[in-house]
Short mmCIF file of C-alpha atoms in Angstrom, two decimals:
data_model
loop_
_atom_site.label_atom_id
_atom_site.label_comp_id
_atom_site.label_asym_id
_atom_site.label_seq_id
_atom_site.Cartn_x
_atom_site.Cartn_y
_atom_site.Cartn_z
CA MET A 1 -15.07 -10.33 21.36
CA LEU A 2 -12.82 -7.64 19.94
CA GLN A 3 -9.82 -6.48 21.95
CA GLU A 4 -10.24 -3.06 23.53
CA PRO A 5 -8.08 -1.01 21.10
CA LEU A 6 -9.96 -2.32 18.06
CA GLN A 7 -13.32 -1.91 19.75
CA GLN A 8 -12.40 1.69 20.51
CA LYS A 9 -11.62 2.26 16.84
CA MET A 10 -14.97 0.81 15.87
CA THR A 11 -16.77 3.00 18.40
CA GLN A 12 -14.88 6.09 17.22
CA TYR A 13 -15.74 5.31 13.61
CA ILE A 14 -19.44 4.78 14.25
CA ASP A 15 -19.73 7.85 16.49
CA GLY A 16 -17.79 9.96 13.98
CA TYR A 17 -20.04 8.86 11.15
CA HIS A 18 -23.17 9.85 13.05
CA GLN A 19 -21.72 13.24 13.99
CA LEU A 20 -20.90 13.90 10.35
CA LYS A 21 -24.28 12.65 9.20
CA LYS A 22 -26.05 15.04 11.55
CA GLU A 23 -23.88 17.99 10.52
CA LEU A 24 -23.71 17.44 6.74
CA LYS A 25 -27.10 15.76 6.25
CA TRP A 26 -27.72 15.45 2.49
CA ARG A 27 -24.70 17.48 1.34
CA VAL A 28 -22.53 14.41 0.71
CA SER A 29 -23.11 10.68 0.26
CA ASP A 30 -22.98 8.12 3.05
CA LYS A 31 -19.83 6.63 1.50
CA THR A 32 -18.07 9.99 1.72
CA LEU A 33 -19.10 10.30 5.36
CA MET A 34 -17.67 6.84 5.97
CA MET A 35 -14.40 7.89 4.35
CA ILE A 36 -14.13 11.03 6.44
CA ALA A 37 -14.83 9.15 9.67
CA SER A 38 -12.23 6.52 8.74
CA ILE A 39 -9.54 9.17 8.14
CA TYR A 40 -9.74 10.15 11.81
CA VAL A 41 -9.71 6.53 12.97
CA VAL A 42 -6.71 5.36 10.93
CA ASN A 43 -4.74 8.41 12.08
CA ASN A 44 -5.75 7.96 15.73
CA LYS A 45 -7.13 11.49 15.93
CA PRO A 46 -10.40 12.62 17.50
CA LEU A 47 -13.00 14.31 15.33
CA ASN A 48 -13.80 17.88 16.39
CA ILE A 49 -16.87 18.49 14.28
CA THR A 50 -16.79 22.28 14.69
CA ARG A 51 -13.16 22.57 13.64
CA PHE A 52 -13.68 20.17 10.76
CA THR A 53 -16.70 22.08 9.45
CA GLU A 54 -14.93 25.44 9.68
CA LEU A 55 -11.93 24.06 7.79
CA SER A 56 -14.18 22.60 5.08
CA GLU A 57 -15.88 25.94 4.57
CA TYR A 58 -12.53 27.74 4.56
CA ILE A 59 -11.33 25.50 1.73
CA LYS A 60 -14.44 26.32 -0.28
CA THR A 61 -13.69 30.03 -0.04
CA GLN A 62 -10.10 29.58 -1.20
CA VAL A 63 -10.66 27.84 -4.56
CA GLY A 64 -12.20 28.74 -7.89
CA MET A 65 -15.75 27.99 -8.97
CA LEU A 66 -14.69 25.06 -11.17
CA SER A 67 -12.45 23.35 -8.61
CA THR A 68 -13.48 19.90 -7.38
CA LEU A 69 -12.61 21.23 -3.92
CA ARG A 70 -15.86 23.17 -3.95
CA GLY A 71 -17.70 19.85 -3.91
CA TYR A 72 -17.45 16.70 -1.82
CA GLN A 73 -13.66 16.49 -2.04
CA ARG A 74 -13.18 19.51 0.17
CA PHE A 75 -14.48 17.45 3.08
CA THR A 76 -11.98 14.61 2.62
CA ILE A 77 -9.12 17.06 2.09
CA ALA A 78 -10.20 18.98 5.19
CA ALA A 79 -10.07 15.75 7.20
CA MET A 80 -6.60 14.86 5.86
CA LEU A 81 -5.25 18.30 6.72
CA ASP A 82 -6.94 18.24 10.12
CA VAL A 83 -5.40 14.95 11.24
CA ARG A 84 -1.90 15.73 9.98
CA PHE A 85 -1.20 19.34 10.82
CA GLU A 86 -1.65 21.61 13.81
CA ASN A 87 -2.16 24.59 11.49
CA PRO A 88 -4.31 23.12 8.70
CA LYS A 89 -5.44 26.45 7.24
CA GLU A 90 -1.86 27.58 6.74
CA LYS A 91 -0.91 24.16 5.36
CA PHE A 92 -3.79 24.34 2.90
CA GLN A 93 -2.07 27.18 1.05
CA GLU A 94 1.12 25.12 0.85
CA PHE A 95 -0.98 22.16 -0.31
CA ILE A 96 -2.57 24.16 -3.14
CA ASP A 97 0.83 25.48 -4.23
CA LEU A 98 2.13 21.91 -4.31
CA TYR A 99 -0.87 20.78 -6.35
CA GLU A 100 -0.09 23.49 -8.93
CA ARG A 101 3.54 22.38 -8.94
CA LEU A 102 2.39 18.87 -9.85
CA ILE A 103 0.31 20.24 -12.72
CA GLN A 104 3.22 22.31 -13.98
CA GLY A 105 5.42 19.21 -13.66
CA GLY A 106 3.26 17.20 -16.06
CA PHE A 107 0.41 15.76 -14.01
CA SER A 108 -3.20 16.28 -15.10
CA ARG A 109 -5.79 18.16 -13.09
CA SER A 110 -7.84 15.53 -11.28
CA PRO A 111 -9.01 14.55 -7.80
CA PHE A 112 -6.04 12.19 -7.64
CA SER A 113 -3.57 15.01 -8.19
CA TYR A 114 -4.88 16.53 -4.97
CA ILE A 115 -4.28 13.24 -3.18
CA ALA A 116 -0.78 13.02 -4.67
CA ALA A 117 -0.09 16.55 -3.41
CA MET A 118 -1.24 15.50 0.06
CA VAL A 119 1.10 12.50 0.01
CA LEU A 120 4.02 14.78 -0.90
CA LEU A 121 3.07 17.37 1.69
CA THR A 122 2.89 14.69 4.37
CA ASN A 123 6.03 12.76 3.52
CA ASP A 124 8.54 15.25 2.10
CA PRO A 125 10.65 17.20 4.63
CA ASP A 126 9.28 20.66 5.49
CA GLU A 127 12.26 22.34 3.87
CA SER A 128 11.92 20.38 0.61
CA ASP A 129 11.20 22.16 -2.65
CA HIS A 130 9.54 18.89 -3.81
CA GLN A 131 11.03 19.16 -7.30
CA GLU A 132 12.95 15.88 -7.17
CA SER A 133 9.90 14.07 -5.78
CA ILE A 134 7.66 15.42 -8.55
CA GLU A 135 10.09 14.43 -11.30
CA SER A 136 10.60 10.95 -9.85
CA ALA A 137 6.87 10.39 -9.43
CA LEU A 138 6.17 11.44 -13.01
CA ALA A 139 8.90 9.09 -14.27
CA ILE A 140 7.34 6.22 -12.31
CA TYR A 141 3.89 7.06 -13.64
CA LYS A 142 5.13 7.10 -17.23
CA GLY A 143 6.77 3.74 -16.58
CA MET A 144 3.46 2.36 -15.32
CA LYS A 145 1.76 3.71 -18.42
CA ALA A 146 4.32 2.05 -20.67
CA GLN A 147 3.70 -1.31 -18.98
CA HIS A 148 -0.11 -1.12 -18.83
CA PHE A 149 -1.37 1.67 -21.04
CA PHE A 150 -5.09 0.94 -20.68
CA LEU A 151 -4.96 0.16 -16.96
CA THR A 152 -2.96 3.17 -15.86
CA SER A 153 -4.84 6.40 -15.20
CA THR A 154 -4.77 9.44 -12.94
CA ALA A 155 -5.98 7.12 -10.17
CA ASP A 156 -2.39 5.82 -10.05
CA TYR A 157 -0.87 9.22 -9.22
CA PRO A 158 -0.77 8.64 -5.44
CA LEU A 159 0.91 5.26 -5.83
CA ALA A 160 3.41 6.75 -8.28
CA VAL A 161 4.35 9.30 -5.62
CA LEU A 162 4.77 6.53 -3.05
CA LEU A 163 6.83 4.32 -5.32
CA ALA A 164 9.07 7.24 -6.16
CA LYS A 165 10.03 7.29 -2.47
CA VAL A 166 11.49 3.77 -2.63
CA ASP A 167 15.26 4.03 -2.54
CA THR A 168 16.21 1.97 -5.56
CA ASP A 169 16.66 2.16 -9.31
CA LYS A 170 13.30 3.11 -10.83
CA GLN A 171 13.50 0.57 -13.65
CA LYS A 172 14.19 -2.22 -11.16
CA LEU A 173 11.16 -1.08 -9.22
CA LEU A 174 8.94 -1.09 -12.31
CA ASP A 175 10.26 -4.53 -13.25
CA LEU A 176 9.34 -5.72 -9.76
CA THR A 177 5.75 -4.45 -10.06
CA GLU A 178 5.48 -6.33 -13.35
CA THR A 179 6.79 -9.50 -11.71
CA TYR A 180 4.11 -9.29 -9.04
CA TYR A 181 1.42 -8.57 -11.61
CA ASN A 182 2.36 -11.47 -13.86
CA GLU A 183 2.95 -14.06 -11.14
CA LEU A 184 -0.24 -13.28 -9.26
CA SER A 185 -2.31 -13.24 -12.44
CA LYS A 186 -1.19 -16.81 -13.09
CA ASN A 187 -2.40 -17.94 -9.68
CA GLY A 188 -5.95 -16.78 -9.13
CA PHE A 189 -5.78 -12.99 -9.23
CA ARG A 190 -7.74 -11.52 -12.15
CA LYS A 191 -5.87 -9.05 -14.35
CA GLY A 192 -6.98 -5.43 -14.18
CA ASN A 193 -6.69 -2.17 -12.28
CA ASP A 194 -7.03 -3.79 -8.87
CA LEU A 195 -4.25 -6.30 -9.48
CA GLN A 196 -2.03 -3.48 -10.68
CA PHE A 197 -2.80 -1.63 -7.45
CA LEU A 198 -1.91 -4.76 -5.47
CA SER A 199 1.37 -5.18 -7.34
CA HIS A 200 2.29 -1.56 -6.53
CA ILE A 201 1.57 -2.06 -2.83
CA LEU A 202 3.82 -5.12 -2.67
CA SER A 203 6.58 -3.27 -4.53
CA LEU A 204 6.73 -0.71 -1.72
CA GLN A 205 8.32 -3.46 0.38
CA PHE A 206 11.25 -3.57 -2.04
CA ASP A 207 13.67 -5.23 0.37
CA GLU A 208 11.44 -8.26 0.87
CA LYS A 209 11.90 -11.22 -1.45
CA PRO A 210 9.16 -11.25 -4.12
CA LYS A 211 8.63 -14.97 -3.59
CA VAL A 212 7.69 -14.31 0.04
CA LEU A 213 5.11 -11.63 -0.69
CA ILE A 214 3.63 -13.58 -3.59
CA GLU A 215 3.23 -16.65 -1.39
CA ARG A 216 1.64 -14.59 1.39
CA SER A 217 -0.80 -13.01 -1.08
CA LEU A 218 -1.82 -16.37 -2.49
CA ASN A 219 -2.23 -17.88 0.97
CA ILE A 220 -4.34 -14.95 2.15
CA LEU A 221 -6.63 -15.19 -0.88
CA GLU A 222 -7.02 -18.92 -0.32
CA LYS A 223 -7.70 -18.42 3.39
CA PHE A 224 -10.55 -16.05 2.60
CA LYS A 225 -12.01 -18.64 0.23
CA GLU A 226 -11.77 -21.31 2.93
CA SER A 227 -13.58 -18.93 5.27
CA LYS A 228 -16.44 -18.70 2.74
CA ARG A 229 -15.54 -15.07 2.01
CA ARG A 230 -14.88 -14.75 -1.70
CA LEU A 231 -13.25 -11.41 -2.35
CA LYS A 232 -14.11 -9.10 -5.21
CA THR A 233 -11.29 -7.74 -7.34
CA MET A 234 -11.80 -4.34 -5.68
CA HIS A 235 -10.47 -5.92 -2.49
CA PHE A 236 -7.12 -7.00 -3.96
CA PRO A 237 -5.35 -3.96 -2.43
CA GLU A 238 -6.44 -5.14 1.02
CA VAL A 239 -4.83 -8.51 0.31
CA GLY A 240 -1.65 -6.57 -0.42
CA LEU A 241 -1.81 -4.73 2.89
CA LEU A 242 -2.27 -7.95 4.82
CA ALA A 243 0.59 -9.56 2.88
CA LEU A 244 2.95 -6.89 4.18
CA LEU A 245 2.46 -8.34 7.66
CA GLU A 246 4.41 -11.45 8.57
CA ASP A 247 1.31 -12.81 10.30
CA GLY A 248 -1.26 -11.39 7.88
CA ILE A 249 -2.93 -14.75 7.28
CA SER A 250 -3.53 -15.19 11.02
CA GLN A 251 -5.42 -11.89 11.11
CA ILE A 252 -8.14 -12.93 8.67
CA ASP A 253 -10.58 -14.17 11.30
CA LEU A 254 -10.26 -10.82 13.06
CA VAL A 255 -10.85 -8.96 9.80
CA LEU A 256 -14.01 -10.99 9.25
CA GLU A 257 -15.17 -10.26 12.80
CA LEU A 258 -14.67 -6.54 12.26
CA GLU A 259 -16.46 -6.72 8.93
CA GLU A 260 -19.41 -8.57 10.46
CA GLN A 261 -19.76 -5.98 13.20
CA LEU A 262 -19.89 -3.21 10.61
CA ASN A 263 -22.35 -5.16 8.47
CA ASN A 264 -24.63 -5.43 11.50
CA GLU A 265 -24.66 -1.66 12.02
CA LYS A 266 -27.88 -0.22 10.61
CA ALA A 267 -26.04 2.76 9.03
CA PHE A 268 -23.57 0.53 7.16
CA LYS A 269 -25.55 -2.57 6.24
CA TRP A 270 -25.86 -1.54 2.59
CA TYR A 271 -22.12 -0.90 2.18
CA LYS A 272 -20.56 -4.32 2.67
CA ASP A 273 -17.80 -3.75 0.13
CA MET A 274 -16.60 -0.68 1.97
CA ASN A 275 -17.03 -2.36 5.33
CA PHE A 276 -14.41 -4.92 4.33
CA ILE A 277 -11.99 -2.16 3.33
CA MET A 278 -12.56 -0.38 6.65
CA ALA A 279 -12.06 -3.60 8.59
CA VAL A 280 -8.63 -4.19 7.05
CA ASN A 281 -7.60 -0.55 7.51
CA PHE A 282 -8.58 -0.54 11.17
CA LEU A 283 -6.70 -3.77 11.75
CA MET A 284 -3.58 -2.38 10.05
CA THR A 285 -3.51 0.73 12.24
CA ASP A 286 -3.75 -1.51 15.28
CA LYS A 287 -1.00 -3.85 14.08
CA MET A 288 1.36 -1.01 13.27
CA LYS A 289 1.63 -0.10 16.94
CA GLU A 290 2.58 -3.64 17.92
CA SER A 291 4.93 -4.74 15.16
CA MET A 292 8.22 -3.82 13.53
CA ILE A 293 6.48 -1.53 11.07
CA LEU A 294 7.12 1.61 13.10
CA GLU A 295 10.78 0.71 13.60
CA THR A 296 11.39 0.07 9.92
CA GLY A 297 9.98 3.43 8.91
CA ILE A 298 7.07 2.02 6.95
CA PHE A 299 4.49 3.78 9.11
CA THR A 300 4.30 6.74 6.74
CA THR A 301 3.94 4.34 3.83
CA PHE A 302 0.85 2.83 5.38
CA GLU A 303 -0.59 6.26 6.13
CA ALA A 304 -0.17 7.29 2.54
CA LEU A 305 -1.58 3.97 1.33
CA MET A 306 -4.71 4.76 3.30
CA GLN A 307 -4.87 8.06 1.40
CA ALA A 308 -4.47 6.29 -1.91
CA GLN A 309 -7.24 3.84 -1.07
CA GLN A 310 -9.47 6.70 0.02
CA ALA A 311 -8.77 8.33 -3.33
CA ALA A 312 -9.96 5.19 -5.07
CA MET A 313 -13.14 5.28 -3.02
CA ILE A 314 -13.63 8.95 -3.90
CA ALA A 315 -13.48 8.01 -7.57
CA ALA A 316 -16.08 5.30 -7.02
CA VAL A 317 -18.40 7.79 -5.35
CA ALA A 318 -17.88 10.27 -8.17
CA SER A 319 -18.56 7.60 -10.79
CA VAL A 320 -21.84 6.69 -9.13
CA SER A 321 -22.82 10.37 -8.91
CA VAL A 322 -22.10 10.93 -12.61
CA THR A 323 -24.11 7.85 -13.58
CA THR A 324 -27.03 8.91 -11.41
CA ASN A 325 -27.03 12.44 -12.80
CA SER A 326 -26.92 11.10 -16.38
CA ASN A 327 -29.88 8.86 -15.70
CA ASN A 328 -31.85 11.79 -14.35
CA THR A 329 -31.32 14.06 -17.35
#
């Protein structure tokens, strides 16, 4: 039986999904609806469907015909603005200006540049001109590209922005990500985009000894195997999130319980991969209130990590849509 706070999150998520499904019907995919509902849950904010819909339509009127914000992404951006700001319409203009600043600073136009802009808008001080953050993030991204040219893409923009916030020498930080990547790849983690994502997540905890986080990651992966839950590579980032908790390995049974409850929901039974991601995210938001994470200032890091993971899911949805459209032509 789930504890009350987690059960409340599950109820909020399921109810939010059904509200969105009724309102948006066939306008967006089920996975996108799941993402939107999860944004409200992980930020502990109630969904006001009328306000959300109005904000989504407002965004559509404010962008050009070719902008991805005229499509499904306007709904996820609307949710992110809605949960973070009391005046989301006014903040949207600041958000768009910041997106253009990123493009002028050397980033490519992509859905991930919008997510990177949201991370900056959320985490930089209100009075910031963001220039230093943009330059640092681009330097980190170029460093990633130099290390793993074929793995690094625009999908890494949000993590580059996050890593740029770590208060240390950038080359030391990049060396640390490479240490995680290489050591984990030798011990059961398959090389690729998802392991790179995991190595970036661990690097955000720069003050922790690498040996500790590597050991936690390996133990968590092994614990899932012992529990008869073999993880796909797409779930490596969730291993990273759990490894940031001192007691992450002891939370695995609870993660599996959350996942099973979602799998048993009629609306979600076909989306088991995403259900696992949601289960870990909901657990993390619950643990943040009860641990040292808030006191150490890593709360905003976790919030932005949620955004980055949602960006990865957005890309997956887009990839499926492109494939489907190609098959129908």
